[in-house]
Amino acid sequence: MLRVHFTAEDLLRVRMADEPAPLMELGLALMTLRRPADPVFRQWRQRAQRSLPPQARPVLDLLSPTGTGPLFLDPPTAGFAEGMDTVRSAPRAYVRSELLRVRAPEQPRARWARGLADDDRESWQLLERSMAAAYASLLAGAWPRVRAGFHAEAAWRARYLARHGLLATLTGLSASARWDGMALEFPGAYDREIRLTGQGLTLLPSLLWTAGPLLAPQPEGPTLLVYPAVTPLPLQEAAATPDPLNALLGSTRAAMLRLLTAQHTTTGLAKALDISPAAASMQARTLRDARLITTRREGRSVSHCCTALGLDMISAATPALC
C-alpha cells in the first residue's frame, strides 16, 4: 500500500503542475511498453514496440514495468533539452543512491548501467543517445497532443475541485484511494510510505500511464504525485475536433458517456461502439474512476449509467457543438 502522510501545511500547498514533463512521460511510456497488454494500450504498444529503434533500448535496462525507476532520469522540467541538461548534471552521489534504491537484488544490472554510478563517460553518452532516440520515436511527434490532453485534464480537475473539494479530488485520483486521518492511502502491489514535510504536493497527470499513482519525492521542492489522466494518449485523435468532450475523453469514451444517459450493459456498450467486451469494460472502469458513471451488478449482468457529474459534462459540451 502506498501511504502519503500530509501535514496541514501540505494540504494548503497542493497544486496542479503547469505543464507536462517530457522526461517523466518518456519514462512512463517506456515502462508502459513493458507492462502486460491491456485493451487501452494494446494497439499503441504494438506500434511503439515495432518503431522503437535499437539505439533507444538501453534505457529500458533502468526501468521497471511497475513504475519504478531512478528519479534522476525524469526531472519535472517543461522541456526535453532542459530535462536532459538536468539529467547530465545530477550529483553523482544522487545517481548512485537512486541506482541502488531501484535495483532488485536478484536482477543483474547491465554493465553500461553500472558505469553511470562510476561516472563513466561512455555510459553517460550511451544513456543520452538512448533517451534522445526514445523521445524522438515515442513522443516528439505526439507532444502537441500530450500538452492538449494535459491541459484538458487540468481544467477538468480544477472544475471537480471547485465542486467537490480537495479531499474528494485527491481520492478521485484512484478508485481505491481512501483517507485514514491525515494519510492518503492507495492500495496496490507495492508498499511505500511517504511523509510530506510542509512543502506540499504537485499533481502531475500522465497521458501514458494507466496503473496506480506514483510518488516522486524531489531533492528540492514539493513531492510529485503522478497519476493517470482521464484520457490516455493512444485514445486521442491526432486531428483537431470541435467536440470538447472528444478532446477531453477521446472519441470512444465520449461516445460511451453519451450512450450512458440511458442504462447499458457492458456487452451492449461493446456492440454499440464496435469494440471488444474487454475494451468496453476497461473504458467503463476509467469513466467510473472519474466519477462520470456508476456501475451495478445484477446476477451475471453488469450495467452502467451516467452520474450527475457525467450528465453535467455532456450538457456543458453540447452547446459548443451547435
PDB file of N, CA, C and O in Angstrom, residues 20-89:
ATOM      1  N   PRO A  20       3.046  19.484 -18.745  1.00  0.00           N
ATOM      2  CA  PRO A  20       3.540  18.102 -18.666  1.00  0.00           C
ATOM      3  C   PRO A  20       5.060  18.090 -18.682  1.00  0.00           C
ATOM      4  O   PRO A  20       5.700  19.025 -19.158  1.00  0.00           O
ATOM      5  N   ALA A  21       5.635  17.035 -18.130  1.00  0.00           N
ATOM      6  CA  ALA A  21       7.094  16.901 -18.042  1.00  0.00           C
ATOM      7  C   ALA A  21       7.551  15.851 -19.053  1.00  0.00           C
ATOM      8  O   ALA A  21       7.245  14.669 -18.885  1.00  0.00           O
ATOM      9  N   PRO A  22       8.273  16.251 -20.105  1.00  0.00           N
ATOM     10  CA  PRO A  22       8.606  15.295 -21.174  1.00  0.00           C
ATOM     11  C   PRO A  22       9.419  14.098 -20.728  1.00  0.00           C
ATOM     12  O   PRO A  22       9.175  12.977 -21.186  1.00  0.00           O
ATOM     13  N   LEU A  23      10.391  14.287 -19.826  1.00  0.00           N
ATOM     14  CA  LEU A  23      11.173  13.131 -19.406  1.00  0.00           C
ATOM     15  C   LEU A  23      10.370  12.218 -18.485  1.00  0.00           C
ATOM     16  O   LEU A  23      10.563  11.000 -18.482  1.00  0.00           O
ATOM     17  N   MET A  24       9.454  12.787 -17.696  1.00  0.00           N
ATOM     18  CA  MET A  24       8.573  11.959 -16.881  1.00  0.00           C
ATOM     19  C   MET A  24       7.676  11.104 -17.783  1.00  0.00           C
ATOM     20  O   MET A  24       7.525   9.894 -17.584  1.00  0.00           O
ATOM     21  N   GLU A  25       7.092  11.738 -18.804  1.00  0.00           N
ATOM     22  CA  GLU A  25       6.228  10.991 -19.723  1.00  0.00           C
ATOM     23  C   GLU A  25       7.029   9.966 -20.524  1.00  0.00           C
ATOM     24  O   GLU A  25       6.527   8.881 -20.818  1.00  0.00           O
ATOM     25  N   LEU A  26       8.270  10.311 -20.859  1.00  0.00           N
ATOM     26  CA  LEU A  26       9.085   9.349 -21.596  1.00  0.00           C
ATOM     27  C   LEU A  26       9.335   8.104 -20.762  1.00  0.00           C
ATOM     28  O   LEU A  26       9.203   6.969 -21.252  1.00  0.00           O
ATOM     29  N   GLY A  27       9.708   8.284 -19.496  1.00  0.00           N
ATOM     30  CA  GLY A  27       9.939   7.124 -18.642  1.00  0.00           C
ATOM     31  C   GLY A  27       8.690   6.281 -18.488  1.00  0.00           C
ATOM     32  O   GLY A  27       8.743   5.045 -18.551  1.00  0.00           O
ATOM     33  N   LEU A  28       7.532   6.923 -18.304  1.00  0.00           N
ATOM     34  CA  LEU A  28       6.283   6.184 -18.147  1.00  0.00           C
ATOM     35  C   LEU A  28       5.895   5.477 -19.445  1.00  0.00           C
ATOM     36  O   LEU A  28       5.361   4.368 -19.423  1.00  0.00           O
ATOM     37  N   ALA A  29       6.155   6.118 -20.592  1.00  0.00           N
ATOM     38  CA  ALA A  29       5.877   5.469 -21.870  1.00  0.00           C
ATOM     39  C   ALA A  29       6.716   4.214 -22.036  1.00  0.00           C
ATOM     40  O   ALA A  29       6.223   3.159 -22.465  1.00  0.00           O
ATOM     41  N   LEU A  30       7.997   4.310 -21.683  1.00  0.00           N
ATOM     42  CA  LEU A  30       8.872   3.147 -21.804  1.00  0.00           C
ATOM     43  C   LEU A  30       8.459   2.034 -20.839  1.00  0.00           C
ATOM     44  O   LEU A  30       8.512   0.844 -21.184  1.00  0.00           O
ATOM     45  N   MET A  31       8.025   2.410 -19.630  1.00  0.00           N
ATOM     46  CA  MET A  31       7.573   1.391 -18.684  1.00  0.00           C
ATOM     47  C   MET A  31       6.251   0.767 -19.134  1.00  0.00           C
ATOM     48  O   MET A  31       6.017  -0.425 -18.918  1.00  0.00           O
ATOM     49  N   THR A  32       5.404   1.569 -19.780  1.00  0.00           N
ATOM     50  CA  THR A  32       4.151   1.032 -20.313  1.00  0.00           C
ATOM     51  C   THR A  32       4.426   0.002 -21.401  1.00  0.00           C
ATOM     52  O   THR A  32       3.688  -0.984 -21.540  1.00  0.00           O
ATOM     53  N   LEU A  33       5.495   0.207 -22.182  1.00  0.00           N
ATOM     54  CA  LEU A  33       5.870  -0.777 -23.200  1.00  0.00           C
ATOM     55  C   LEU A  33       6.157  -2.141 -22.584  1.00  0.00           C
ATOM     56  O   LEU A  33       5.967  -3.172 -23.236  1.00  0.00           O
ATOM     57  N   ARG A  34       6.605  -2.158 -21.327  1.00  0.00           N
ATOM     58  CA  ARG A  34       6.994  -3.411 -20.684  1.00  0.00           C
ATOM     59  C   ARG A  34       5.881  -3.994 -19.823  1.00  0.00           C
ATOM     60  O   ARG A  34       6.058  -5.070 -19.254  1.00  0.00           O
ATOM     61  N   ARG A  35       4.762  -3.272 -19.718  1.00  0.00           N
ATOM     62  CA  ARG A  35       3.649  -3.782 -18.926  1.00  0.00           C
ATOM     63  C   ARG A  35       2.829  -4.776 -19.742  1.00  0.00           C
ATOM     64  O   ARG A  35       2.797  -4.702 -20.970  1.00  0.00           O
ATOM     65  N   PRO A  36       2.136  -5.714 -19.081  1.00  0.00           N
ATOM     66  CA  PRO A  36       1.252  -6.621 -19.815  1.00  0.00           C
ATOM     67  C   PRO A  36       0.235  -5.821 -20.622  1.00  0.00           C
ATOM     68  O   PRO A  36      -0.238  -4.765 -20.188  1.00  0.00           O
ATOM     69  N   ALA A  37      -0.084  -6.306 -21.791  1.00  0.00           N
ATOM     70  CA  ALA A  37      -1.002  -5.582 -22.671  1.00  0.00           C
ATOM     71  C   ALA A  37      -2.372  -5.437 -22.017  1.00  0.00           C
ATOM     72  O   ALA A  37      -2.855  -6.328 -21.328  1.00  0.00           O
ATOM     73  N   ASP A  38      -2.994  -4.284 -22.210  1.00  0.00           N
ATOM     74  CA  ASP A  38      -4.368  -4.092 -21.776  1.00  0.00           C
ATOM     75  C   ASP A  38      -5.145  -3.506 -22.952  1.00  0.00           C
ATOM     76  O   ASP A  38      -4.556  -3.041 -23.933  1.00  0.00           O
ATOM     77  N   PRO A  39      -6.479  -3.541 -22.909  1.00  0.00           N
ATOM     78  CA  PRO A  39      -7.258  -3.099 -24.070  1.00  0.00           C
ATOM     79  C   PRO A  39      -7.018  -1.647 -24.456  1.00  0.00           C
ATOM     80  O   PRO A  39      -7.147  -1.287 -25.619  1.00  0.00           O
ATOM     81  N   VAL A  40      -6.667  -0.796 -23.501  1.00  0.00           N
ATOM     82  CA  VAL A  40      -6.473   0.612 -23.820  1.00  0.00           C
ATOM     83  C   VAL A  40      -5.186   0.824 -24.608  1.00  0.00           C
ATOM     84  O   VAL A  40      -5.159   1.515 -25.613  1.00  0.00           O
ATOM     85  N   PHE A  41      -4.101   0.206 -24.174  1.00  0.00           N
ATOM     86  CA  PHE A  41      -2.790   0.485 -24.753  1.00  0.00           C
ATOM     87  C   PHE A  41      -2.311  -0.591 -25.715  1.00  0.00           C
ATOM     88  O   PHE A  41      -1.203  -0.479 -26.231  1.00  0.00           O
ATOM     89  N   ARG A  42      -3.090  -1.612 -25.975  1.00  0.00           N
ATOM     90  CA  ARG A  42      -2.582  -2.729 -26.773  1.00  0.00           C
ATOM     91  C   ARG A  42      -2.089  -2.274 -28.150  1.00  0.00           C
ATOM     92  O   ARG A  42      -0.964  -2.597 -28.554  1.00  0.00           O
ATOM     93  N   GLN A  43      -2.912  -1.537 -28.898  1.00  0.00           N
ATOM     94  CA  GLN A  43      -2.504  -1.131 -30.237  1.00  0.00           C
ATOM     95  C   GLN A  43      -1.326  -0.162 -30.191  1.00  0.00           C
ATOM     96  O   GLN A  43      -0.403  -0.249 -31.010  1.00  0.00           O
ATOM     97  N   TRP A  44      -1.353   0.762 -29.227  1.00  0.00           N
ATOM     98  CA  TRP A  44      -0.232   1.698 -29.096  1.00  0.00           C
ATOM     99  C   TRP A  44       1.058   0.948 -28.793  1.00  0.00           C
ATOM    100  O   TRP A  44       2.105   1.244 -29.370  1.00  0.00           O
ATOM    101  N   ARG A  45       1.014  -0.031 -27.904  1.00  0.00           N
ATOM    102  CA  ARG A  45       2.201  -0.792 -27.560  1.00  0.00           C
ATOM    103  C   ARG A  45       2.742  -1.533 -28.770  1.00  0.00           C
ATOM    104  O   ARG A  45       3.953  -1.575 -28.997  1.00  0.00           O
ATOM    105  N   GLN A  46       1.842  -2.108 -29.542  1.00  0.00           N
ATOM    106  CA  GLN A  46       2.292  -2.842 -30.728  1.00  0.00           C
ATOM    107  C   GLN A  46       2.999  -1.923 -31.710  1.00  0.00           C
ATOM    108  O   GLN A  46       4.066  -2.257 -32.241  1.00  0.00           O
ATOM    109  N   ARG A  47       2.403  -0.741 -31.950  1.00  0.00           N
ATOM    110  CA  ARG A  47       3.033   0.220 -32.865  1.00  0.00           C
ATOM    111  C   ARG A  47       4.367   0.716 -32.306  1.00  0.00           C
ATOM    112  O   ARG A  47       5.362   0.798 -33.019  1.00  0.00           O
ATOM    113  N   ALA A  48       4.366   1.055 -31.017  1.00  0.00           N
ATOM    114  CA  ALA A  48       5.570   1.621 -30.411  1.00  0.00           C
ATOM    115  C   ALA A  48       6.709   0.612 -30.362  1.00  0.00           C
ATOM    116  O   ALA A  48       7.871   0.955 -30.609  1.00  0.00           O
ATOM    117  N   GLN A  49       6.396  -0.645 -30.047  1.00  0.00           N
ATOM    118  CA  GLN A  49       7.440  -1.657 -29.984  1.00  0.00           C
ATOM    119  C   GLN A  49       8.054  -1.913 -31.356  1.00  0.00           C
ATOM    120  O   GLN A  49       9.256  -2.159 -31.473  1.00  0.00           O
ATOM    121  N   ARG A  50       7.230  -1.846 -32.401  1.00  0.00           N
ATOM    122  CA  ARG A  50       7.757  -2.033 -33.757  1.00  0.00           C
ATOM    123  C   ARG A  50       8.655  -0.868 -34.180  1.00  0.00           C
ATOM    124  O   ARG A  50       9.643  -1.063 -34.884  1.00  0.00           O
ATOM    125  N   SER A  51       8.296   0.347 -33.768  1.00  0.00           N
ATOM    126  CA  SER A  51       9.015   1.527 -34.252  1.00  0.00           C
ATOM    127  C   SER A  51      10.187   1.930 -33.368  1.00  0.00           C
ATOM    128  O   SER A  51      11.024   2.730 -33.786  1.00  0.00           O
ATOM    129  N   LEU A  52      10.285   1.396 -32.149  1.00  0.00           N
ATOM    130  CA  LEU A  52      11.358   1.810 -31.244  1.00  0.00           C
ATOM    131  C   LEU A  52      12.704   1.325 -31.792  1.00  0.00           C
ATOM    132  O   LEU A  52      12.924   0.125 -31.935  1.00  0.00           O
ATOM    133  N   PRO A  53      13.632   2.242 -32.098  1.00  0.00           N
ATOM    134  CA  PRO A  53      14.901   1.823 -32.712  1.00  0.00           C
ATOM    135  C   PRO A  53      15.823   1.155 -31.695  1.00  0.00           C
ATOM    136  O   PRO A  53      15.708   1.384 -30.484  1.00  0.00           O
ATOM    137  N   PRO A  54      16.754   0.334 -32.160  1.00  0.00           N
ATOM    138  CA  PRO A  54      17.676  -0.363 -31.243  1.00  0.00           C
ATOM    139  C   PRO A  54      18.455   0.599 -30.344  1.00  0.00           C
ATOM    140  O   PRO A  54      18.706   0.285 -29.177  1.00  0.00           O
ATOM    141  N   GLN A  55      18.834   1.773 -30.869  1.00  0.00           N
ATOM    142  CA  GLN A  55      19.633   2.694 -30.053  1.00  0.00           C
ATOM    143  C   GLN A  55      18.838   3.289 -28.894  1.00  0.00           C
ATOM    144  O   GLN A  55      19.422   3.876 -27.972  1.00  0.00           O
ATOM    145  N   ALA A  56      17.498   3.121 -28.904  1.00  0.00           N
ATOM    146  CA  ALA A  56      16.676   3.629 -27.806  1.00  0.00           C
ATOM    147  C   ALA A  56      16.548   2.633 -26.665  1.00  0.00           C
ATOM    148  O   ALA A  56      16.138   3.005 -25.561  1.00  0.00           O
ATOM    149  N   ARG A  57      16.902   1.393 -26.888  1.00  0.00           N
ATOM    150  CA  ARG A  57      16.562   0.344 -25.933  1.00  0.00           C
ATOM    151  C   ARG A  57      17.422   0.260 -24.669  1.00  0.00           C
ATOM    152  O   ARG A  57      16.954  -0.258 -23.651  1.00  0.00           O
ATOM    153  N   PRO A  58      18.663   0.738 -24.650  1.00  0.00           N
ATOM    154  CA  PRO A  58      19.447   0.611 -23.413  1.00  0.00           C
ATOM    155  C   PRO A  58      18.779   1.191 -22.173  1.00  0.00           C
ATOM    156  O   PRO A  58      18.881   0.618 -21.082  1.00  0.00           O
ATOM    157  N   VAL A  59      18.058   2.314 -22.298  1.00  0.00           N
ATOM    158  CA  VAL A  59      17.449   2.929 -21.118  1.00  0.00           C
ATOM    159  C   VAL A  59      16.410   2.015 -20.476  1.00  0.00           C
ATOM    160  O   VAL A  59      16.121   2.133 -19.283  1.00  0.00           O
ATOM    161  N   LEU A  60      15.874   1.063 -21.240  1.00  0.00           N
ATOM    162  CA  LEU A  60      14.920   0.106 -20.670  1.00  0.00           C
ATOM    163  C   LEU A  60      15.545  -0.715 -19.546  1.00  0.00           C
ATOM    164  O   LEU A  60      14.832  -1.220 -18.674  1.00  0.00           O
ATOM    165  N   ASP A  61      16.884  -0.846 -19.559  1.00  0.00           N
ATOM    166  CA  ASP A  61      17.561  -1.604 -18.502  1.00  0.00           C
ATOM    167  C   ASP A  61      17.375  -0.969 -17.129  1.00  0.00           C
ATOM    168  O   ASP A  61      17.547  -1.640 -16.106  1.00  0.00           O
ATOM    169  N   LEU A  62      17.037   0.316 -17.101  1.00  0.00           N
ATOM    170  CA  LEU A  62      16.929   1.031 -15.832  1.00  0.00           C
ATOM    171  C   LEU A  62      15.502   1.123 -15.308  1.00  0.00           C
ATOM    172  O   LEU A  62      15.277   1.626 -14.207  1.00  0.00           O
ATOM    173  N   LEU A  63      14.542   0.662 -16.090  1.00  0.00           N
ATOM    174  CA  LEU A  63      13.134   0.897 -15.771  1.00  0.00           C
ATOM    175  C   LEU A  63      12.391  -0.402 -15.522  1.00  0.00           C
ATOM    176  O   LEU A  63      12.692  -1.434 -16.124  1.00  0.00           O
ATOM    177  N   SER A  64      11.391  -0.319 -14.652  1.00  0.00           N
ATOM    178  CA  SER A  64      10.567  -1.481 -14.327  1.00  0.00           C
ATOM    179  C   SER A  64       9.139  -1.241 -14.794  1.00  0.00           C
ATOM    180  O   SER A  64       8.646  -0.111 -14.744  1.00  0.00           O
ATOM    181  N   PRO A  65       8.441  -2.289 -15.249  1.00  0.00           N
ATOM    182  CA  PRO A  65       7.033  -2.107 -15.635  1.00  0.00           C
ATOM    183  C   PRO A  65       6.129  -1.722 -14.482  1.00  0.00           C
ATOM    184  O   PRO A  65       4.978  -1.345 -14.691  1.00  0.00           O
ATOM    185  N   THR A  66       6.609  -1.801 -13.257  1.00  0.00           N
ATOM    186  CA  THR A  66       5.786  -1.417 -12.097  1.00  0.00           C
ATOM    187  C   THR A  66       5.753   0.088 -11.883  1.00  0.00           C
ATOM    188  O   THR A  66       5.022   0.582 -11.029  1.00  0.00           O
ATOM    189  N   GLY A  67       6.559   0.837 -12.657  1.00  0.00           N
ATOM    190  CA  GLY A  67       6.619   2.274 -12.461  1.00  0.00           C
ATOM    191  C   GLY A  67       7.822   2.711 -11.666  1.00  0.00           C
ATOM    192  O   GLY A  67       7.936   3.881 -11.303  1.00  0.00           O
ATOM    193  N   THR A  68       8.744   1.794 -11.399  1.00  0.00           N
ATOM    194  CA  THR A  68       9.939   2.107 -10.613  1.00  0.00           C
ATOM    195  C   THR A  68      11.106   2.423 -11.530  1.00  0.00           C
ATOM    196  O   THR A  68      11.392   1.680 -12.465  1.00  0.00           O
ATOM    197  N   GLY A  69      11.771   3.534 -11.235  1.00  0.00           N
ATOM    198  CA  GLY A  69      12.956   3.903 -11.989  1.00  0.00           C
ATOM    199  C   GLY A  69      13.738   4.930 -11.198  1.00  0.00           C
ATOM    200  O   GLY A  69      13.213   5.560 -10.279  1.00  0.00           O
ATOM    201  N   PRO A  70      15.020   5.126 -11.508  1.00  0.00           N
ATOM    202  CA  PRO A  70      15.813   6.127 -10.786  1.00  0.00           C
ATOM    203  C   PRO A  70      15.299   7.536 -11.058  1.00  0.00           C
ATOM    204  O   PRO A  70      15.063   7.910 -12.208  1.00  0.00           O
ATOM    205  N   LEU A  71      15.112   8.322 -10.004  1.00  0.00           N
ATOM    206  CA  LEU A  71      14.484   9.631 -10.130  1.00  0.00           C
ATOM    207  C   LEU A  71      15.340  10.632 -10.901  1.00  0.00           C
ATOM    208  O   LEU A  71      14.801  11.607 -11.431  1.00  0.00           O
ATOM    209  N   PHE A  72      16.647  10.396 -11.004  1.00  0.00           N
ATOM    210  CA  PHE A  72      17.459  11.361 -11.744  1.00  0.00           C
ATOM    211  C   PHE A  72      17.157  11.330 -13.241  1.00  0.00           C
ATOM    212  O   PHE A  72      17.527  12.259 -13.973  1.00  0.00           O
ATOM    213  N   LEU A  73      16.468  10.271 -13.716  1.00  0.00           N
ATOM    214  CA  LEU A  73      16.152  10.147 -15.140  1.00  0.00           C
ATOM    215  C   LEU A  73      14.998  11.028 -15.585  1.00  0.00           C
ATOM    216  O   LEU A  73      14.863  11.297 -16.779  1.00  0.00           O
ATOM    217  N   ASP A  74      14.135  11.446 -14.665  1.00  0.00           N
ATOM    218  CA  ASP A  74      12.915  12.136 -15.104  1.00  0.00           C
ATOM    219  C   ASP A  74      12.636  13.393 -14.286  1.00  0.00           C
ATOM    220  O   ASP A  74      11.609  13.473 -13.606  1.00  0.00           O
ATOM    221  N   PRO A  75      13.509  14.384 -14.352  1.00  0.00           N
ATOM    222  CA  PRO A  75      13.228  15.636 -13.658  1.00  0.00           C
ATOM    223  C   PRO A  75      11.982  16.298 -14.246  1.00  0.00           C
ATOM    224  O   PRO A  75      11.736  16.204 -15.457  1.00  0.00           O
ATOM    225  N   PRO A  76      11.183  16.961 -13.412  1.00  0.00           N
ATOM    226  CA  PRO A  76       9.909  17.537 -13.891  1.00  0.00           C
ATOM    227  C   PRO A  76      10.102  18.878 -14.589  1.00  0.00           C
ATOM    228  O   PRO A  76       9.528  19.897 -14.201  1.00  0.00           O
ATOM    229  N   THR A  77      10.927  18.892 -15.637  1.00  0.00           N
ATOM    230  CA  THR A  77      11.138  20.116 -16.402  1.00  0.00           C
ATOM    231  C   THR A  77      10.119  20.189 -17.532  1.00  0.00           C
ATOM    232  O   THR A  77       9.568  19.175 -17.962  1.00  0.00           O
ATOM    233  N   ALA A  78       9.896  21.411 -18.057  1.00  0.00           N
ATOM    234  CA  ALA A  78       8.880  21.597 -19.099  1.00  0.00           C
ATOM    235  C   ALA A  78       9.421  21.330 -20.500  1.00  0.00           C
ATOM    236  O   ALA A  78       8.635  21.256 -21.446  1.00  0.00           O
ATOM    237  N   GLY A  79      10.732  21.191 -20.668  1.00  0.00           N
ATOM    238  CA  GLY A  79      11.302  20.965 -21.984  1.00  0.00           C
ATOM    239  C   GLY A  79      12.246  19.768 -21.983  1.00  0.00           C
ATOM    240  O   GLY A  79      12.886  19.467 -20.972  1.00  0.00           O
ATOM    241  N   PHE A  80      12.356  19.093 -23.135  1.00  0.00           N
ATOM    242  CA  PHE A  80      13.216  17.915 -23.218  1.00  0.00           C
ATOM    243  C   PHE A  80      14.691  18.293 -23.082  1.00  0.00           C
ATOM    244  O   PHE A  80      15.437  17.664 -22.324  1.00  0.00           O
ATOM    245  N   ALA A  81      15.126  19.327 -23.801  1.00  0.00           N
ATOM    246  CA  ALA A  81      16.535  19.713 -23.738  1.00  0.00           C
ATOM    247  C   ALA A  81      16.916  20.154 -22.329  1.00  0.00           C
ATOM    248  O   ALA A  81      17.979  19.780 -21.813  1.00  0.00           O
ATOM    249  N   GLU A  82      16.033  20.938 -21.700  1.00  0.00           N
ATOM    250  CA  GLU A  82      16.289  21.363 -20.325  1.00  0.00           C
ATOM    251  C   GLU A  82      16.365  20.153 -19.394  1.00  0.00           C
ATOM    252  O   GLU A  82      17.209  20.081 -18.494  1.00  0.00           O
ATOM    253  N   GLY A  83      15.476  19.187 -19.623  1.00  0.00           N
ATOM    254  CA  GLY A  83      15.486  17.990 -18.795  1.00  0.00           C
ATOM    255  C   GLY A  83      16.752  17.193 -18.950  1.00  0.00           C
ATOM    256  O   GLY A  83      17.317  16.692 -17.962  1.00  0.00           O
ATOM    257  N   MET A  84      17.254  17.074 -20.182  1.00  0.00           N
ATOM    258  CA  MET A  84      18.488  16.332 -20.394  1.00  0.00           C
ATOM    259  C   MET A  84      19.681  17.036 -19.741  1.00  0.00           C
ATOM    260  O   MET A  84      20.591  16.385 -19.220  1.00  0.00           O
ATOM    261  N   ASP A  85      19.677  18.373 -19.748  1.00  0.00           N
ATOM    262  CA  ASP A  85      20.735  19.098 -19.034  1.00  0.00           C
ATOM    263  C   ASP A  85      20.697  18.758 -17.544  1.00  0.00           C
ATOM    264  O   ASP A  85      21.751  18.590 -16.905  1.00  0.00           O
ATOM    265  N   THR A  86      19.487  18.646 -16.991  1.00  0.00           N
ATOM    266  CA  THR A  86      19.347  18.323 -15.571  1.00  0.00           C
ATOM    267  C   THR A  86      19.818  16.898 -15.291  1.00  0.00           C
ATOM    268  O   THR A  86      20.464  16.637 -14.272  1.00  0.00           O
ATOM    269  N   VAL A  87      19.498  15.969 -16.200  1.00  0.00           N
ATOM    270  CA  VAL A  87      19.965  14.583 -16.034  1.00  0.00           C
ATOM    271  C   VAL A  87      21.479  14.541 -16.034  1.00  0.00           C
ATOM    272  O   VAL A  87      22.110  13.909 -15.170  1.00  0.00           O
ATOM    273  N   ARG A  88      22.105  15.227 -17.008  1.00  0.00           N
ATOM    274  CA  ARG A  88      23.569  15.202 -17.116  1.00  0.00           C
ATOM    275  C   ARG A  88      24.254  15.812 -15.891  1.00  0.00           C
ATOM    276  O   ARG A  88      25.349  15.392 -15.517  1.00  0.00           O
ATOM    277  N   SER A  89      23.599  16.786 -15.280  1.00  0.00           N
ATOM    278  CA  SER A  89      24.236  17.478 -14.155  1.00  0.00           C
ATOM    279  C   SER A  89      23.825  16.919 -12.793  1.00  0.00           C
ATOM    280  O   SER A  89      24.162  17.497 -11.759  1.00  0.00           O
TER     281      SER A  89
END
